[in-house]
PDB file of C-alpha atoms in Angstrom:
ATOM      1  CA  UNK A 119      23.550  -7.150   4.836  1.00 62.00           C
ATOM      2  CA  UNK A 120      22.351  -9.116   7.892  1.00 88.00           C
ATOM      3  CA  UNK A 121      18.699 -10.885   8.500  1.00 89.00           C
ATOM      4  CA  UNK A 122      18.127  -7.381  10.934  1.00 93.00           C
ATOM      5  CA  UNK A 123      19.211  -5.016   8.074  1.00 94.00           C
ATOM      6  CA  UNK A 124      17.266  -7.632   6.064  1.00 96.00           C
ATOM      7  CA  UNK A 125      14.081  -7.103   8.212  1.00 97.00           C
ATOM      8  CA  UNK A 126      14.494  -3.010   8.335  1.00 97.00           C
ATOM      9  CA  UNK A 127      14.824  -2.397   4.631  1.00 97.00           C
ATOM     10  CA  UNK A 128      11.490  -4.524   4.402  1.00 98.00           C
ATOM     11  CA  UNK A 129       9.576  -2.597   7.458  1.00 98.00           C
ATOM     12  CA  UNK A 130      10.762   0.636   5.543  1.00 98.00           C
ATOM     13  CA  UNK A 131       9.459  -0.202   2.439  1.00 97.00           C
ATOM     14  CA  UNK A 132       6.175  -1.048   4.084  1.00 98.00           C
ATOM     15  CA  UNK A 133       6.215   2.599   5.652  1.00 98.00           C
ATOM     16  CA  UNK A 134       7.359   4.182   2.701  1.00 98.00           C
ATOM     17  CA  UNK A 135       3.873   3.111   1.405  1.00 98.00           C
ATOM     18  CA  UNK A 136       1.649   4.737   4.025  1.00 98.00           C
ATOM     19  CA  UNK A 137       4.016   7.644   3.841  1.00 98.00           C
ATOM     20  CA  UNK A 138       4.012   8.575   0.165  1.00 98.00           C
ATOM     21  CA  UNK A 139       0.292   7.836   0.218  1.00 98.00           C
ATOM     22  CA  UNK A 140      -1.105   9.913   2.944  1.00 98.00           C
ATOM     23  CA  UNK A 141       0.923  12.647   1.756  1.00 98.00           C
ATOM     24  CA  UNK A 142      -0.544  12.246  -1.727  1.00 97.00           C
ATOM     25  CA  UNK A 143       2.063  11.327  -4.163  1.00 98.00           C
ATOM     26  CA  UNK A 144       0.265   8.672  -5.751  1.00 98.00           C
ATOM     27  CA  UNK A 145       2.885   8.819  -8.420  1.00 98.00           C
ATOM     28  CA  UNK A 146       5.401   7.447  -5.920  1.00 98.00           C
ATOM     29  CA  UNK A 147       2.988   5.239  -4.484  1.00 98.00           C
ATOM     30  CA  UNK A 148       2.845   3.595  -8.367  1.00 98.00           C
ATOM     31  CA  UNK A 149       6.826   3.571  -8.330  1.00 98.00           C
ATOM     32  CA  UNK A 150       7.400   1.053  -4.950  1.00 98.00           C
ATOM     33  CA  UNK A 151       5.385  -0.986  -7.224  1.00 98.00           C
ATOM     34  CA  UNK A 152       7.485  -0.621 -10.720  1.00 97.00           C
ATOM     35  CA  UNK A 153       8.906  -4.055 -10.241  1.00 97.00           C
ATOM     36  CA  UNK A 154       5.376  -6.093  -9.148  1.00 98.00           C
ATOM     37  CA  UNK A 155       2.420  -7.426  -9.106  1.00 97.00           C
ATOM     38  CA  UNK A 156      -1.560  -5.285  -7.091  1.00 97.00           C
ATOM     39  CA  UNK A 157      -4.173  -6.879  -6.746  1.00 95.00           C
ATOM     40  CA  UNK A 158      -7.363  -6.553  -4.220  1.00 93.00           C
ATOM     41  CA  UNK A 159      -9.641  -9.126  -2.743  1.00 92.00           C
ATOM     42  CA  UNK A 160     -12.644  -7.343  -2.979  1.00 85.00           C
ATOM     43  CA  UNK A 161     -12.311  -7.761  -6.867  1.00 84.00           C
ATOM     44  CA  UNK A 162     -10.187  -9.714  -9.682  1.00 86.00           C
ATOM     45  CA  UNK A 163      -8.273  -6.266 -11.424  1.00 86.00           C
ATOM     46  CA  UNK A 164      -4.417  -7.153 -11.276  1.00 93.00           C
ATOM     47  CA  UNK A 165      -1.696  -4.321 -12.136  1.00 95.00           C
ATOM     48  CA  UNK A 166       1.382  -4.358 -13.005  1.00 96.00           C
ATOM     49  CA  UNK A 167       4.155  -1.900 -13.124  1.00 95.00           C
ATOM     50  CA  UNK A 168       4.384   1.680 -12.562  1.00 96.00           C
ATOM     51  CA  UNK A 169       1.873   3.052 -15.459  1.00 97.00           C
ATOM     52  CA  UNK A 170      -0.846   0.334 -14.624  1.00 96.00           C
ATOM     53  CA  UNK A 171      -0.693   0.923 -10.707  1.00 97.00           C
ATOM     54  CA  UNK A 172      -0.851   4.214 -10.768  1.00 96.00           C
ATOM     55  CA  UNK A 173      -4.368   4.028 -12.843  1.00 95.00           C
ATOM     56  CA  UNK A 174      -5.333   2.079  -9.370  1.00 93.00           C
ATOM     57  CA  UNK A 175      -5.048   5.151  -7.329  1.00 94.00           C
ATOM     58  CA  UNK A 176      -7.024   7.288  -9.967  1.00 94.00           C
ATOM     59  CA  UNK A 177     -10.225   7.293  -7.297  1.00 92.00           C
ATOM     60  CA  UNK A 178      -8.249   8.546  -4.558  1.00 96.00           C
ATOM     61  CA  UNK A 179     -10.161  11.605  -3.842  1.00 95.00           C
ATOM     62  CA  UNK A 180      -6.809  14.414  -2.683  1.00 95.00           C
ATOM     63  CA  UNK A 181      -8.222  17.751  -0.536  1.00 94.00           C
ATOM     64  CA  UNK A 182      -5.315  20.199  -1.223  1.00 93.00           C
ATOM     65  CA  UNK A 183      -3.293  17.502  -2.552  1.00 95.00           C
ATOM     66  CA  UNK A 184      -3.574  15.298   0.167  1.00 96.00           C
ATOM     67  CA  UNK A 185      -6.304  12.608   0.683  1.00 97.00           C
ATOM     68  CA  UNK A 186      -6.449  13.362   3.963  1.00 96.00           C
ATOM     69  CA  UNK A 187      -5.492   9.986   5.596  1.00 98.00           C
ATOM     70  CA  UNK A 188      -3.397   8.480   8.451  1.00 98.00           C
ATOM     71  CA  UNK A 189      -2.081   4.979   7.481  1.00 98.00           C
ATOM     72  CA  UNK A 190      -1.565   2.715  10.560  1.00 98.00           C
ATOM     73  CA  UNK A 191       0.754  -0.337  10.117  1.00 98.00           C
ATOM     74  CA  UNK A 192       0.987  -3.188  12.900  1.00 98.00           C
ATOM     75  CA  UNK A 193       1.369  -6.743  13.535  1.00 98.00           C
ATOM     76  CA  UNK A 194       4.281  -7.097  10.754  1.00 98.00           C
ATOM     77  CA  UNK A 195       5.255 -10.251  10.286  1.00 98.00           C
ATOM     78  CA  UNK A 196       8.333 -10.976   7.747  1.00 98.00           C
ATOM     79  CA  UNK A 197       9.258 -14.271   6.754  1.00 97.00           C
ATOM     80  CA  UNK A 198      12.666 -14.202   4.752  1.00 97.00           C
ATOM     81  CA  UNK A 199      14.446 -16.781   2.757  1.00 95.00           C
ATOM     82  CA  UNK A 200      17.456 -19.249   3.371  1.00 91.00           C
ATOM     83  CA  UNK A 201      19.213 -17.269   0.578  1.00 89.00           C
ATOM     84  CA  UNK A 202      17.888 -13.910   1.416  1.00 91.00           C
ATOM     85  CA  UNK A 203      16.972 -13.261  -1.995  1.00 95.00           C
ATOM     86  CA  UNK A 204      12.909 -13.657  -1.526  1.00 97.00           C
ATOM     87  CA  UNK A 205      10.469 -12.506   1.800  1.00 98.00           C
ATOM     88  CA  UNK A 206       7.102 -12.513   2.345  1.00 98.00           C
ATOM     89  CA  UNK A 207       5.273 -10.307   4.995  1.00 98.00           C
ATOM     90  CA  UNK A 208       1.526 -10.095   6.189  1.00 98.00           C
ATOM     91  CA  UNK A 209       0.839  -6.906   8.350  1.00 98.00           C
ATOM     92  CA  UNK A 210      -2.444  -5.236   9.605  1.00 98.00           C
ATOM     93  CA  UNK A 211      -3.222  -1.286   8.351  1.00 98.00           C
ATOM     94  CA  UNK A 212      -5.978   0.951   9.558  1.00 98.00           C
ATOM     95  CA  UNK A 213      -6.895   4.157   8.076  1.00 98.00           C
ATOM     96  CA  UNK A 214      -7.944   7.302   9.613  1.00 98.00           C
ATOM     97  CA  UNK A 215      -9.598  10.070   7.693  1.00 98.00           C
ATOM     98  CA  UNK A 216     -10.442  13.585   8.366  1.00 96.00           C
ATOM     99  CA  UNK A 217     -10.913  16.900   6.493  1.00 89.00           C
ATOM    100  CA  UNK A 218     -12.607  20.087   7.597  1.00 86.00           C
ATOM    101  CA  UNK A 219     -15.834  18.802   6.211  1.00 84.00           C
ATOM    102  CA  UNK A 220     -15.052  15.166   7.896  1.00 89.00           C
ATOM    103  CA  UNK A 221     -14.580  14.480  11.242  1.00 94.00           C
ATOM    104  CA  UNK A 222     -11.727  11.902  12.348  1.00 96.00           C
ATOM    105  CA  UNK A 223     -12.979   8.425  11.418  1.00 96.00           C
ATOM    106  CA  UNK A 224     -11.475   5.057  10.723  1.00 97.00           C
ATOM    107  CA  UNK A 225     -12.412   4.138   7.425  1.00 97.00           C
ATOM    108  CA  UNK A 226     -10.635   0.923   6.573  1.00 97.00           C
ATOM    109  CA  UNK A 227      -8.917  -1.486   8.356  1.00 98.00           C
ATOM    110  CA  UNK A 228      -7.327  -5.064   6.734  1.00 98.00           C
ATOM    111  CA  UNK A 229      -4.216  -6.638   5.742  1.00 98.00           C
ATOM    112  CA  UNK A 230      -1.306  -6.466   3.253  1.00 98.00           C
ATOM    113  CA  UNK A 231      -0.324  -9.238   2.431  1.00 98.00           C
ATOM    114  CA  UNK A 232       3.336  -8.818   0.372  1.00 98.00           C
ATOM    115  CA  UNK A 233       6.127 -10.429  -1.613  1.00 98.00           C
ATOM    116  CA  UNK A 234       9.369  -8.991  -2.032  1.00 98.00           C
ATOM    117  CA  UNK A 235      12.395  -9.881  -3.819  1.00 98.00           C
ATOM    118  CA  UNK A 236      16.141  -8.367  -3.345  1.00 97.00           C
ATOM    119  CA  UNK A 237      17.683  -7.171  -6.722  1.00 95.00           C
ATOM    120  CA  UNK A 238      20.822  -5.196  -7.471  1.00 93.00           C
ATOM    121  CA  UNK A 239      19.668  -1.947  -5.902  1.00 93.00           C
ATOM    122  CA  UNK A 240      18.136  -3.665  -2.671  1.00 95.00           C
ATOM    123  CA  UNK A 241      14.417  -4.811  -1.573  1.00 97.00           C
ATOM    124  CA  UNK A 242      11.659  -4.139  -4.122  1.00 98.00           C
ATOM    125  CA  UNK A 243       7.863  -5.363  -3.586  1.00 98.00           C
ATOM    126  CA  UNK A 244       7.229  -8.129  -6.082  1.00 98.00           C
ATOM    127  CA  UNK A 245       3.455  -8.666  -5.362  1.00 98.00           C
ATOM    128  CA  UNK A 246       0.712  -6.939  -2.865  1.00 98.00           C
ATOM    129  CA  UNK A 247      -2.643  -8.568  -2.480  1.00 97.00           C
ATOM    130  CA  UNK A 248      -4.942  -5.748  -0.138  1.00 97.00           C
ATOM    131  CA  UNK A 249      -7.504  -7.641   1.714  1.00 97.00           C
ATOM    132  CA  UNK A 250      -9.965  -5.034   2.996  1.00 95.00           C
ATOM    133  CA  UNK A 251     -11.822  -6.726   5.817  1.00 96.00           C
ATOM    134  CA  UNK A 252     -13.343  -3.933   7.562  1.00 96.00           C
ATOM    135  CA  UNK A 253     -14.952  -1.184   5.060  1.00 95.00           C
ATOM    136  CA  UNK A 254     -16.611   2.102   6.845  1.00 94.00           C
ATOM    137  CA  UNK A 255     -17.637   5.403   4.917  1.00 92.00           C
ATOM    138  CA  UNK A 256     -15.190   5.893   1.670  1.00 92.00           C
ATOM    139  CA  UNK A 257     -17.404   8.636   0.393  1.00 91.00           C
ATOM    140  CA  UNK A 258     -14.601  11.120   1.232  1.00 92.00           C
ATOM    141  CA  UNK A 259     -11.541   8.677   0.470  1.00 93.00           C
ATOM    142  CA  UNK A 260     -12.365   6.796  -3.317  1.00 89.00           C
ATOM    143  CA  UNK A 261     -14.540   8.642  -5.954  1.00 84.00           C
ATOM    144  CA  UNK A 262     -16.937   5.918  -7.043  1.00 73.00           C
ATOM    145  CA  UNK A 263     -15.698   3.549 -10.146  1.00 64.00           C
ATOM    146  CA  UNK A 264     -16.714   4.821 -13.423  1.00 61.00           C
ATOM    147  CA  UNK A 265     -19.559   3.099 -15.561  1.00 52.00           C
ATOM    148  CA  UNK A 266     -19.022   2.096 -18.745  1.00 49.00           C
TER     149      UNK A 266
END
């Protein structure tokens, strides 16, 4: 594989996220991450692997099955090693929402910032820190974190 096949097996990956979420399949969402390490900057809970990821997509509120979103990726930015064995990317996302009871609104709008390492089978994420720097109206997106 070449540093451009490299590069497009990363973007994909980064796709395959917004992809797998918007359309609701939070269990595949859980298994890009079966291999790493999500985290947030708006609080300290880290997960790891499959089971403990996919508890951090519990609040997604789904209408139908489907949350209802549009995940826009830009700006990616891919740094890859000497060795090609390690890469690190930042990239912006935005997220649209809309339902029949919501009319389309961004709702969120930050950064991903990832780690990725290449194993047997090809590029896996190793770690995703989600920086959420602009925060609108989740009401309709996350149900509100349970009290204890």
């Amino acid at each position: 594989m070449d540093e451009a096949a490299d590069r497009a097996a990363l973007k994909a990956l980064l796709y395959e996220y917004a992809r797998r979420l918007d359309a609701g399949d939070l269990d595949g969402v859980a298994r890009l991450f079966a291999h790493a390490e999500v985290g947030s900057t708006a609080h300290s809970v880290r997960a790891r692997g499959t089971t403990a990821v996919r508890r951090l997509y519990d609040g997604i509120r789904l209408y139908d099955g489907r949350p209802g979103t549009q995940h826009v990726i830009t700006n990616v930015r891919l740094a890859i090693d000497a060795a090609r064995r390690t890469a690190a990317s930042q990239c912006y996302f935005t997220v649209l929402q809309s339902h029949a009871d919501l009319p389309l609104q961004p709702i969120l709008a930050g950064r991903y910032v990832d780690r990725f390492e290449h194993a047997r089978e090809g590029w896996r994420f190793a770690e995703r820190t989600i920086a959420a720097d602009l925060i609108g109206d989740l009401r309709h997106h996350m149900r509100p974190p349970e009290r204890s």
